[in-house]
Amino acid sequence: MADGCSKGRSFMIPFFLCFGSTMAQCKGTVVLAYSGGLDTSCILVWLKEQGYDVIAYLANIGQKEDFEAARKKALALGAKKVYIEDVSREFVESFIWPAVQANALYEDRYLLGTALARPCIARGLVGIAQQERAPYIAHGATGKGNDQVRFELSCYALCPKIKVVAPWRLPEFYQRFPGRCELMDYAKKHGIPVPVTPQTPWSMDENLMHISYEAGILENPKNQAPPGLYTKTCDPANSPDTPDVLEIEFERGVPVKVTNTGDGATRSSALELFVYLNDIAGKHGVGRIDIVENRFVGMKSRGIYETPAGTILYHAHLDIEAFTMDREVRKIKQGLSLKFSELVYNGFWHSPECEFLRECIGRSQEPVVGTVRLSVFKGHVYILGRESPRSLYNEELVSMNVQGDYEPADATGFININSLRLKEYHRLQSKVTVKQDE
Amino acid sequence: MADGCSKGRSFMIPFFLCFGSTMAQCKGTVVLAYSGGLDTSCILVWLKEQGYDVIAYLANIGQKEDFEAARKKALALGAKKVYIEDVSREFVESFIWPAVQANALYEDRYLLGTALARPCIARGLVGIAQQERAPYIAHGATGKGNDQVRFELSCYALCPKIKVVAPWRLPEFYQRFPGRCELMDYAKKHGIPVPVTPQTPWSMDENLMHISYEAGILENPKNQAPPGLYTKTCDPANSPDTPDVLEIEFERGVPVKVTNTGDGATRSSALELFVYLNDIAGKHGVGRIDIVENRFVGMKSRGIYETPAGTILYHAHLDIEAFTMDREVRKIKQGLSLKFSELVYNGFWHSPECEFLRECIGRSQEPVVGTVRLSVFKGHVYILGRESPRSLYNEELVSMNVQGDYEPADATGFININSLRLKEYHRLQSKVTVKQDE
Amino acid sequence: MADGCSKGRSFMIPFFLCFGSTMAQCKGTVVLAYSGGLDTSCILVWLKEQGYDVIAYLANIGQKEDFEAARKKALALGAKKVYIEDVSREFVESFIWPAVQANALYEDRYLLGTALARPCIARGLVGIAQQERAPYIAHGATGKGNDQVRFELSCYALCPKIKVVAPWRLPEFYQRFPGRCELMDYAKKHGIPVPVTPQTPWSMDENLMHISYEAGILENPKNQAPPGLYTKTCDPANSPDTPDVLEIEFERGVPVKVTNTGDGATRSSALELFVYLNDIAGKHGVGRIDIVENRFVGMKSRGIYETPAGTILYHAHLDIEAFTMDREVRKIKQGLSLKFSELVYNGFWHSPECEFLRECIGRSQEPVVGTVRLSVFKGHVYILGRESPRSLYNEELVSMNVQGDYEPADATGFININSLRLKEYHRLQSKVTVKQDE
Amino acid sequence: MADGCSKGRSFMIPFFLCFGSTMAQCKGTVVLAYSGGLDTSCILVWLKEQGYDVIAYLANIGQKEDFEAARKKALALGAKKVYIEDVSREFVESFIWPAVQANALYEDRYLLGTALARPCIARGLVGIAQQERAPYIAHGATGKGNDQVRFELSCYALCPKIKVVAPWRLPEFYQRFPGRCELMDYAKKHGIPVPVTPQTPWSMDENLMHISYEAGILENPKNQAPPGLYTKTCDPANSPDTPDVLEIEFERGVPVKVTNTGDGATRSSALELFVYLNDIAGKHGVGRIDIVENRFVGMKSRGIYETPAGTILYHAHLDIEAFTMDREVRKIKQGLSLKFSELVYNGFWHSPECEFLRECIGRSQEPVVGTVRLSVFKGHVYILGRESPRSLYNEELVSMNVQGDYEPADATGFININSLRLKEYHRLQSKVTVKQDE
């Protein structure tokens, strides 16, 4: 990673590469994080208008998308090149797995689906920019959100020399397109295909791990999400009346095998396992939340999220970890995870501190081995039992019927010594109270 | 509280009070935390046998119990006096409410139902001991568990001079009663009524907030809980097919009113409100967990818990708090709550540090005002929306369609400055890498 | 504070007030944080040139300065008004005292002298701006430093409508004055008096609490500070050969009286006490540090600081706090103080989270009462002894010769229970090791 | 380490080994942590009296001691064997170095000299016990202190089957020896040599890192330490009038070379380097503290400590770390170190959590490389400068005279976005205030 960027010596000469630009002034090549949608299509055209050569980069990170149509569209709009890269497996193994190990949760509720995807996509963008010797990267994230920060911090961390073009923060762009109408007009004028289906009155962002819904009618935090909004999970009211019971096997805090005890189905590879859990959780309506969260830029926003597989894994990992990890190690690791979650949310995945935390948390996961049995039913995950060769659970020691290697009288000393400080405090309080009463 | 104990000057003379004891040696009066069950009935008789005068204290903390039958039983067994005290309201207002304000959760999962009840009961015990000038308190908690610690630390903190008799930690007791059979024999011999229904193969502890199941067949952490185990919540598989939608109003982080939007039912007083939420949550199967946790004495144990109302309130409070509290205050408060939960679990409710935390957390709750709308259905709680006069949510500021009082260009500077450190780190890493490659 | 700003309705009409401006375009009134030095004098003139009416605000925060000369200079340069406000007492009581209570220390070493002064000065600036209905505030802090952040966050927090003019961040200013020469030329051209003494090859910032030296030849972190640099403390090599022994009395964690046991001198009022400690510490060379620290904007910088009184108070408060505060409360408070120090350093004094921390920390100081005896000698502070009516120290309990109210056998149980977890861990490790060896 | 203990199968048969015991009942072999002093000499004889075979273990951990005399004495008193083991180097490399890396400090002041030595000695004890198949370990630590906990937790963690005999916690011992007189009598009666010099009216514990003074006349926390008490450091009043200037070179956060710039002396090996720093610091009176601290058993105690080399290294390491470590990594590491210090103080060196922390902290030290220049003078350490090939300090970036790769305008955006939250909070506060005023 460190040296990747230093190959970019040719950043000095990209101007020579600007063949084919019909614009008055050639600004060099920009790699655009392209989604295939209206916004980034307009941005593609607008960037060309501004004098950039545009390379479209579309990461397949598990979203539902017609990638070939997107490729054709980008080329038709004038992209010099289009890269479509399947990073799904990498996303699961290098980004979701560390989050599972951490039990990562932002502000007690958000499983970080979007936040984890951004540094993964950014890594792809930077890779192409280096390969293509492009000095610029562009994205379609808004100026009020977290994603701009996540994209850009990742890009700068991986390649400090890169320059980011964020049209939604440029007055010449956002003043030209104050609303959707102006974008539509621009699209029509420049032959950009506009969506034929009516737009949902909210915006969405999807990847393998989750889908988010925000903005539009959801901006009023009192408004309930309309029933038809959800796309990744079934309505629990209509979900099956019998649960799926799964056994999830972990090694080093990461799931390595899932078995459906009903039909015996199993999945072992990271990606397949995750997709399978998405299916099962989705079928039973698991993973929906509606929250108000605090953005890094300092405002509160409302988001509705579906994280099906992530929700199952959160519960399963919590369980196997509690079963195998020492109490005090767990407490320290919990503190590290809190910090980790905040960093990931804020866009600092590619930072020295987040790297450090991943190493520490990873180290803590060494004994997190074993199998959790759970039931998925009507929007909820129920832990049923667990077993592990590395468990610190000692059935004999804890038993109410067997004394085991435990001396009850020791507890008396333990309690007495622990009470010493409390007694001293009481003694002082009494003294103070008495004095005040005099 | 501080001076209560110092009244105990007569601790010096309790021997004079031992009228009526038929034992060889009169040891003084003991206040026993009496439950009405087999264990504490045997302990009552055994304590008399040892030469104590026994006062039975039974706290009504919301458990299902025939209190009058328990009173008669204790008197019949030779208790000098029986106190039955209804502390339910106090339990809700002084113990559960602070936990709701804290979003208290032990090891990410346990809502602390038993841990909150112990210091409440202990306060009652100490009160009676002081009133009766009894130098001793006794309880029936086992020598391996948390409850002995919670009881005793509370007692010692409130009245350092008190002496605790914990029969299950005394060899003369636990060696005499190594198993249930010996207890039953003793009961029969001393005219202690034994339960006619067959005992469940696990032990239970109930109060208004929750019920716990542990030990017996549950000691094998792999064993699934049998379907008939649960008593406070309905099986989600058989729960109603339509949700209850509630609106819960908070002031200073504490629920002050609940309204069922279906039938318009409302509850406002702390106790009634909590009981009502127990009903609704119980009806929909909300609040079941199966966990392995770390006891204060250093062993892992497995517990199955039902916390119906507590689960609803946990989710509702999280939501209204996130809506009204500043991001950074929340982060600090979250750290305090983690510590608070650990202290409560370990039995340090009545300690200087827990007092300090309650004050700090209480202070943070001043702006936590507003109403959360949620749906309770098939074992799960779904947040639907929220509103508050003290919200820090600014719909205009966050809107994707309105610029509001926000300058997108500022985000560029924000990101650039945040990236400075990351770029420097990259610079150094590259230097190091290059050197190592040489 | 909250309503102070809302008086600013007249922010809408400041343009009517722009009498006397000879500039083409009147921009309104700006309150300038004026120091009397070359930089802010040039800024004063430049702001007028830009079309502002300038009010100079000079806070007397304990720095050595000829305030009347500064007033005349500002008026001569065209300031519409000059405010010189003595905020020393307020600085000590409302800013330094909370830092003493917190044992505030940034990155384990820096006592925050400058960081504490900024929000105090900013409060003054905002007060004048509101009184004068000035829509602008200006300061001479550089674009790379912390002080710009501290000034502006304070101003925005106290009065969100205020607009800040920071010339060193405006290209039209900093490109015009890339170095000191250009400033000198400008000064000469505009009749701004230039310093007659040669400038030190570093920059300084002074207030009652400390003085900082940075930049210039100090920018090379390897360079030792030249001997003549220090101004607030004597060189320990030349300091007196006999110590001063002081007794400092605290209430609620704040010093209320200092007595010199040598000559019997005493000081009781906050300001006089602090000045006296500065004298004593300065005389003995106490309070010098040379550090590399991390600025909020993300770069490391090197600073040399003298904090005479602050250093004595840091040590004295640590001591009396440890003597009177419960161990666990102290640990929680220590965590809060770490956060507090970081917030103060970064400029968030006037923020909801810092307010919250001050309240929590303040609450913790209630029992911090007593007297510390210490010796100040040759650059070092030596604690000699302490006493307190609120001490939790129990001489009988801790005595090696008296058993006191302590049962040594209890320690056996305490240790055994604490070892339980360690033994279990060993058991598992052995199992794992054996398996791996097979 | 893990398997070491499992060799102890022969723990089952130690009774066969008890040849030569003249006592009625042979209890087996005990390894005694022997110091050569009066207390452990009496304990040695007493243990034999109780029926144990005694092996004396004396760790050379840098204390001043006539080890050969101690050996002879132990044998004369009836020890079956005497082991004298030089663990100084191990103590420095495996215990002190990790503490230096951590900047370990208990309660902001104590450098943990005794706390670090105990687990090192305990490791030796356990090693001998395993080698000798002795089922028991004994020590002379008192029942109120930390050292009993540190010894025993280490022993149990390293070898769960070991049994500890702590005479000062056994009524049959401590009731027999309530004071020093009884010990002296016992000594005389059993031919134990008693010290000829009058005993100091306090107790001491020394090792290579520090010496502690406590108890006796020091138990009154108001009493100043008598001038003649100190043994490891010179009185700063009489220390040299010229400083020693040292350069300390670090690798991975550990000192690898010290150079005295005055006479050019250098030391490179861990042990020699540490001894040399002890000499220099001792000569200049560096490393004295007088504190009240919180013991693990819950009482406050007063201790006076000298930690000469440790104090220099604390300051030097803080400096080089701040110079080379990323700001945010440092903050996380600081939190880990706080926990580490507490664990070490409480005796949990050999625990899963402390192991975990050492690994995490160790990982953070990878870039902590470079040289610190400092002056040691009159009881104080002054940092003079530092340099490093891994520094994150960027002289050009931070320079006031050069713009470097920094855009001042970015700071405007950075501040504005950081102020957003504060403005929102003010807006709400104003609203609330206005309402309350109505």
PDB file of C-alpha atoms in Angstrom, chain A residues 50-223:
ATOM      1  CA  GLN A  50     -15.007  21.047 -17.578  1.00  0.00           C
ATOM      2  CA  GLY A  51     -12.112  19.659 -19.570  1.00  0.00           C
ATOM      3  CA  TYR A  52     -11.396  16.334 -17.881  1.00  0.00           C
ATOM      4  CA  ASP A  53     -10.877  12.993 -19.501  1.00  0.00           C
ATOM      5  CA  VAL A  54     -13.178  10.697 -17.553  1.00  0.00           C
ATOM      6  CA  ILE A  55     -12.574   7.099 -16.612  1.00  0.00           C
ATOM      7  CA  ALA A  56     -15.639   5.514 -15.018  1.00  0.00           C
ATOM      8  CA  TYR A  57     -15.062   3.119 -12.158  1.00  0.00           C
ATOM      9  CA  LEU A  58     -17.925   0.971 -10.999  1.00  0.00           C
ATOM     10  CA  ALA A  59     -17.333  -1.341  -8.045  1.00  0.00           C
ATOM     11  CA  ASN A  60     -19.529  -4.400  -7.828  1.00  0.00           C
ATOM     12  CA  ILE A  61     -19.907  -4.479  -4.088  1.00  0.00           C
ATOM     13  CA  GLY A  62     -23.000  -6.598  -4.085  1.00  0.00           C
ATOM     14  CA  GLN A  63     -25.606  -4.046  -5.105  1.00  0.00           C
ATOM     15  CA  LYS A  64     -28.354  -5.017  -7.553  1.00  0.00           C
ATOM     16  CA  GLU A  65     -27.287  -3.443 -10.798  1.00  0.00           C
ATOM     17  CA  ASP A  66     -27.130  -4.189 -14.522  1.00  0.00           C
ATOM     18  CA  PHE A  67     -23.392  -3.729 -14.783  1.00  0.00           C
ATOM     19  CA  GLU A  68     -23.177  -4.233 -18.529  1.00  0.00           C
ATOM     20  CA  ALA A  69     -25.865  -1.640 -19.155  1.00  0.00           C
ATOM     21  CA  ALA A  70     -23.971   0.734 -16.898  1.00  0.00           C
ATOM     22  CA  ARG A  71     -20.795   0.126 -18.889  1.00  0.00           C
ATOM     23  CA  LYS A  72     -22.510   0.881 -22.161  1.00  0.00           C
ATOM     24  CA  LYS A  73     -24.134   3.961 -20.728  1.00  0.00           C
ATOM     25  CA  ALA A  74     -20.844   5.354 -19.435  1.00  0.00           C
ATOM     26  CA  LEU A  75     -19.111   4.761 -22.762  1.00  0.00           C
ATOM     27  CA  ALA A  76     -22.029   6.329 -24.589  1.00  0.00           C
ATOM     28  CA  LEU A  77     -21.724   9.401 -22.375  1.00  0.00           C
ATOM     29  CA  GLY A  78     -18.095   9.806 -23.318  1.00  0.00           C
ATOM     30  CA  ALA A  79     -16.106   7.914 -20.723  1.00  0.00           C
ATOM     31  CA  LYS A  80     -12.636   7.213 -22.037  1.00  0.00           C
ATOM     32  CA  LYS A  81     -12.623   3.888 -20.268  1.00  0.00           C
ATOM     33  CA  VAL A  82     -14.918   1.983 -17.934  1.00  0.00           C
ATOM     34  CA  TYR A  83     -13.685  -0.311 -15.188  1.00  0.00           C
ATOM     35  CA  ILE A  84     -16.166  -2.627 -13.538  1.00  0.00           C
ATOM     36  CA  GLU A  85     -14.534  -4.463 -10.711  1.00  0.00           C
ATOM     37  CA  ASP A  86     -16.059  -7.178  -8.579  1.00  0.00           C
ATOM     38  CA  VAL A  87     -14.824  -6.433  -5.059  1.00  0.00           C
ATOM     39  CA  SER A  88     -17.540  -8.387  -3.219  1.00  0.00           C
ATOM     40  CA  ARG A  89     -15.284 -11.070  -1.842  1.00  0.00           C
ATOM     41  CA  GLU A  90     -12.704  -8.528  -0.761  1.00  0.00           C
ATOM     42  CA  PHE A  91     -15.479  -6.484   0.824  1.00  0.00           C
ATOM     43  CA  VAL A  92     -16.567  -9.440   2.932  1.00  0.00           C
ATOM     44  CA  GLU A  93     -13.151 -10.694   3.886  1.00  0.00           C
ATOM     45  CA  SER A  94     -11.220  -7.469   4.430  1.00  0.00           C
ATOM     46  CA  PHE A  95     -13.931  -5.097   5.599  1.00  0.00           C
ATOM     47  CA  ILE A  96     -16.987  -6.945   6.945  1.00  0.00           C
ATOM     48  CA  TRP A  97     -15.037  -9.635   8.782  1.00  0.00           C
ATOM     49  CA  PRO A  98     -13.011  -7.165  10.874  1.00  0.00           C
ATOM     50  CA  ALA A  99     -16.281  -5.435  11.749  1.00  0.00           C
ATOM     51  CA  VAL A 100     -17.772  -8.761  12.828  1.00  0.00           C
ATOM     52  CA  GLN A 101     -14.726  -9.433  14.985  1.00  0.00           C
ATOM     53  CA  ALA A 102     -15.161  -6.029  16.579  1.00  0.00           C
ATOM     54  CA  ASN A 103     -18.924  -6.349  17.095  1.00  0.00           C
ATOM     55  CA  ALA A 104     -18.771  -2.947  15.435  1.00  0.00           C
ATOM     56  CA  LEU A 105     -21.806  -0.818  16.187  1.00  0.00           C
ATOM     57  CA  TYR A 106     -22.010   2.924  15.792  1.00  0.00           C
ATOM     58  CA  GLU A 107     -23.935   4.677  18.528  1.00  0.00           C
ATOM     59  CA  ASP A 108     -25.265   1.369  19.863  1.00  0.00           C
ATOM     60  CA  ARG A 109     -27.297   0.599  16.759  1.00  0.00           C
ATOM     61  CA  TYR A 110     -25.806   1.056  13.318  1.00  0.00           C
ATOM     62  CA  LEU A 111     -23.868  -1.880  11.869  1.00  0.00           C
ATOM     63  CA  LEU A 112     -21.906   0.410   9.534  1.00  0.00           C
ATOM     64  CA  GLY A 113     -22.971  -1.108   6.199  1.00  0.00           C
ATOM     65  CA  THR A 114     -22.227   1.985   4.115  1.00  0.00           C
ATOM     66  CA  ALA A 115     -19.247   3.070   6.152  1.00  0.00           C
ATOM     67  CA  LEU A 116     -17.498  -0.238   5.528  1.00  0.00           C
ATOM     68  CA  ALA A 117     -18.105  -0.126   1.790  1.00  0.00           C
ATOM     69  CA  ARG A 118     -16.584   3.296   1.160  1.00  0.00           C
ATOM     70  CA  PRO A 119     -12.945   2.517   1.974  1.00  0.00           C
ATOM     71  CA  CYS A 120     -13.260  -0.648  -0.108  1.00  0.00           C
ATOM     72  CA  ILE A 121     -14.500   1.290  -3.140  1.00  0.00           C
ATOM     73  CA  ALA A 122     -11.935   4.027  -2.539  1.00  0.00           C
ATOM     74  CA  ARG A 123      -9.155   1.470  -2.632  1.00  0.00           C
ATOM     75  CA  GLY A 124     -10.387   0.397  -6.060  1.00  0.00           C
ATOM     76  CA  LEU A 125     -10.551   4.005  -7.251  1.00  0.00           C
ATOM     77  CA  VAL A 126      -7.029   4.731  -6.107  1.00  0.00           C
ATOM     78  CA  GLY A 127      -5.760   1.543  -7.718  1.00  0.00           C
ATOM     79  CA  ILE A 128      -7.184   2.568 -11.097  1.00  0.00           C
ATOM     80  CA  ALA A 129      -5.974   6.137 -10.718  1.00  0.00           C
ATOM     81  CA  GLN A 130      -2.451   4.878 -10.111  1.00  0.00           C
ATOM     82  CA  GLN A 131      -2.630   2.396 -12.917  1.00  0.00           C
ATOM     83  CA  GLU A 132      -3.959   5.026 -15.286  1.00  0.00           C
ATOM     84  CA  ARG A 133      -1.723   7.758 -13.884  1.00  0.00           C
ATOM     85  CA  ALA A 134      -4.777   9.890 -13.359  1.00  0.00           C
ATOM     86  CA  PRO A 135      -4.200  12.829 -10.995  1.00  0.00           C
ATOM     87  CA  TYR A 136      -7.887  13.176 -10.113  1.00  0.00           C
ATOM     88  CA  ILE A 137     -10.647  11.205  -8.507  1.00  0.00           C
ATOM     89  CA  ALA A 138     -14.277  12.327  -8.528  1.00  0.00           C
ATOM     90  CA  HIS A 139     -17.370  11.152  -6.696  1.00  0.00           C
ATOM     91  CA  GLY A 140     -21.044  12.030  -6.497  1.00  0.00           C
ATOM     92  CA  ALA A 141     -21.398  12.196  -2.700  1.00  0.00           C
ATOM     93  CA  THR A 142     -23.194  15.226  -1.300  1.00  0.00           C
ATOM     94  CA  GLY A 143     -21.554  18.001   0.688  1.00  0.00           C
ATOM     95  CA  LYS A 144     -23.462  17.356   3.897  1.00  0.00           C
ATOM     96  CA  GLY A 145     -22.888  13.651   4.292  1.00  0.00           C
ATOM     97  CA  ASN A 146     -20.392  11.181   5.644  1.00  0.00           C
ATOM     98  CA  ASP A 147     -19.582   9.501   2.363  1.00  0.00           C
ATOM     99  CA  GLN A 148     -17.586  12.386   0.950  1.00  0.00           C
ATOM    100  CA  VAL A 149     -15.389  12.180   4.031  1.00  0.00           C
ATOM    101  CA  ARG A 150     -15.049   8.421   3.854  1.00  0.00           C
ATOM    102  CA  PHE A 151     -14.144   8.459   0.162  1.00  0.00           C
ATOM    103  CA  GLU A 152     -11.680  11.261   0.405  1.00  0.00           C
ATOM    104  CA  LEU A 153      -9.906  10.337   3.620  1.00  0.00           C
ATOM    105  CA  SER A 154      -9.363   6.887   2.150  1.00  0.00           C
ATOM    106  CA  CYS A 155      -8.044   8.306  -1.101  1.00  0.00           C
ATOM    107  CA  TYR A 156      -5.710  10.759   0.610  1.00  0.00           C
ATOM    108  CA  ALA A 157      -4.473   8.130   3.044  1.00  0.00           C
ATOM    109  CA  LEU A 158      -3.686   5.689   0.254  1.00  0.00           C
ATOM    110  CA  CYS A 159      -2.267   8.252  -2.154  1.00  0.00           C
ATOM    111  CA  PRO A 160      -1.605  11.692  -0.678  1.00  0.00           C
ATOM    112  CA  LYS A 161      -0.926  13.246  -4.074  1.00  0.00           C
ATOM    113  CA  ILE A 162      -4.342  12.484  -5.476  1.00  0.00           C
ATOM    114  CA  LYS A 163      -6.713  15.408  -6.007  1.00  0.00           C
ATOM    115  CA  VAL A 164     -10.404  14.924  -5.391  1.00  0.00           C
ATOM    116  CA  VAL A 165     -13.117  16.585  -7.425  1.00  0.00           C
ATOM    117  CA  ALA A 166     -16.387  16.669  -5.496  1.00  0.00           C
ATOM    118  CA  PRO A 167     -18.900  18.435  -7.764  1.00  0.00           C
ATOM    119  CA  TRP A 168     -21.584  18.665  -5.094  1.00  0.00           C
ATOM    120  CA  ARG A 169     -19.237  20.910  -3.127  1.00  0.00           C
ATOM    121  CA  LEU A 170     -18.352  23.130  -6.087  1.00  0.00           C
ATOM    122  CA  PRO A 171     -20.538  26.219  -6.398  1.00  0.00           C
ATOM    123  CA  GLU A 172     -20.311  26.054 -10.201  1.00  0.00           C
ATOM    124  CA  PHE A 173     -21.957  22.653  -9.985  1.00  0.00           C
ATOM    125  CA  TYR A 174     -24.390  22.839  -7.103  1.00  0.00           C
ATOM    126  CA  GLN A 175     -25.641  26.266  -8.028  1.00  0.00           C
ATOM    127  CA  ARG A 176     -26.296  25.031 -11.541  1.00  0.00           C
ATOM    128  CA  PHE A 177     -28.190  22.021 -10.209  1.00  0.00           C
ATOM    129  CA  PRO A 178     -30.085  23.240  -7.165  1.00  0.00           C
ATOM    130  CA  GLY A 179     -32.746  20.553  -7.639  1.00  0.00           C
ATOM    131  CA  ARG A 180     -33.659  17.416  -9.448  1.00  0.00           C
ATOM    132  CA  CYS A 181     -35.432  19.313 -12.261  1.00  0.00           C
ATOM    133  CA  GLU A 182     -32.241  20.988 -13.382  1.00  0.00           C
ATOM    134  CA  LEU A 183     -30.462  17.639 -13.418  1.00  0.00           C
ATOM    135  CA  MET A 184     -33.257  16.135 -15.521  1.00  0.00           C
ATOM    136  CA  ASP A 185     -33.095  19.039 -17.938  1.00  0.00           C
ATOM    137  CA  TYR A 186     -29.349  18.672 -18.221  1.00  0.00           C
ATOM    138  CA  ALA A 187     -29.718  14.951 -18.771  1.00  0.00           C
ATOM    139  CA  LYS A 188     -32.246  15.415 -21.545  1.00  0.00           C
ATOM    140  CA  LYS A 189     -30.114  18.065 -23.184  1.00  0.00           C
ATOM    141  CA  HIS A 190     -27.029  15.852 -23.167  1.00  0.00           C
ATOM    142  CA  GLY A 191     -28.659  12.597 -24.170  1.00  0.00           C
ATOM    143  CA  ILE A 192     -28.338  11.058 -20.726  1.00  0.00           C
ATOM    144  CA  PRO A 193     -31.036   8.401 -20.269  1.00  0.00           C
ATOM    145  CA  VAL A 194     -33.389   9.368 -17.469  1.00  0.00           C
ATOM    146  CA  PRO A 195     -35.122   6.771 -15.282  1.00  0.00           C
ATOM    147  CA  VAL A 196     -38.543   5.808 -16.632  1.00  0.00           C
ATOM    148  CA  THR A 197     -39.913   4.609 -13.314  1.00  0.00           C
ATOM    149  CA  PRO A 198     -40.996   7.315 -10.891  1.00  0.00           C
ATOM    150  CA  GLN A 199     -38.328   8.052  -8.359  1.00  0.00           C
ATOM    151  CA  THR A 200     -38.828   6.935  -4.766  1.00  0.00           C
ATOM    152  CA  PRO A 201     -39.312   9.906  -2.452  1.00  0.00           C
ATOM    153  CA  TRP A 202     -36.125   9.006  -0.613  1.00  0.00           C
ATOM    154  CA  SER A 203     -32.589   8.065  -1.605  1.00  0.00           C
ATOM    155  CA  MET A 204     -30.984   4.651  -1.280  1.00  0.00           C
ATOM    156  CA  ASP A 205     -27.518   3.203  -1.113  1.00  0.00           C
ATOM    157  CA  GLU A 206     -27.004  -0.496  -1.402  1.00  0.00           C
ATOM    158  CA  ASN A 207     -24.244  -3.003  -1.083  1.00  0.00           C
ATOM    159  CA  LEU A 208     -23.830  -6.617  -0.085  1.00  0.00           C
ATOM    160  CA  MET A 209     -24.061  -5.790   3.596  1.00  0.00           C
ATOM    161  CA  HIS A 210     -26.925  -3.382   3.757  1.00  0.00           C
ATOM    162  CA  ILE A 211     -29.175  -0.854   2.147  1.00  0.00           C
ATOM    163  CA  SER A 212     -29.845   2.590   3.528  1.00  0.00           C
ATOM    164  CA  TYR A 213     -32.882   4.812   2.990  1.00  0.00           C
ATOM    165  CA  GLU A 214     -32.747   8.471   3.816  1.00  0.00           C
ATOM    166  CA  ALA A 215     -33.687  11.989   2.726  1.00  0.00           C
ATOM    167  CA  GLY A 216     -36.964  13.005   1.095  1.00  0.00           C
ATOM    168  CA  ILE A 217     -40.016  12.161   3.134  1.00  0.00           C
ATOM    169  CA  LEU A 218     -37.829  10.388   5.670  1.00  0.00           C
ATOM    170  CA  GLU A 219     -36.215  13.678   6.661  1.00  0.00           C
ATOM    171  CA  ASN A 220     -39.076  14.258   9.068  1.00  0.00           C
ATOM    172  CA  PRO A 221     -37.965  11.990  11.914  1.00  0.00           C
ATOM    173  CA  LYS A 222     -41.531  11.536  13.066  1.00  0.00           C
ATOM    174  CA  ASN A 223     -42.692  10.040   9.775  1.00  0.00           C
TER     175      ASN A 223
END
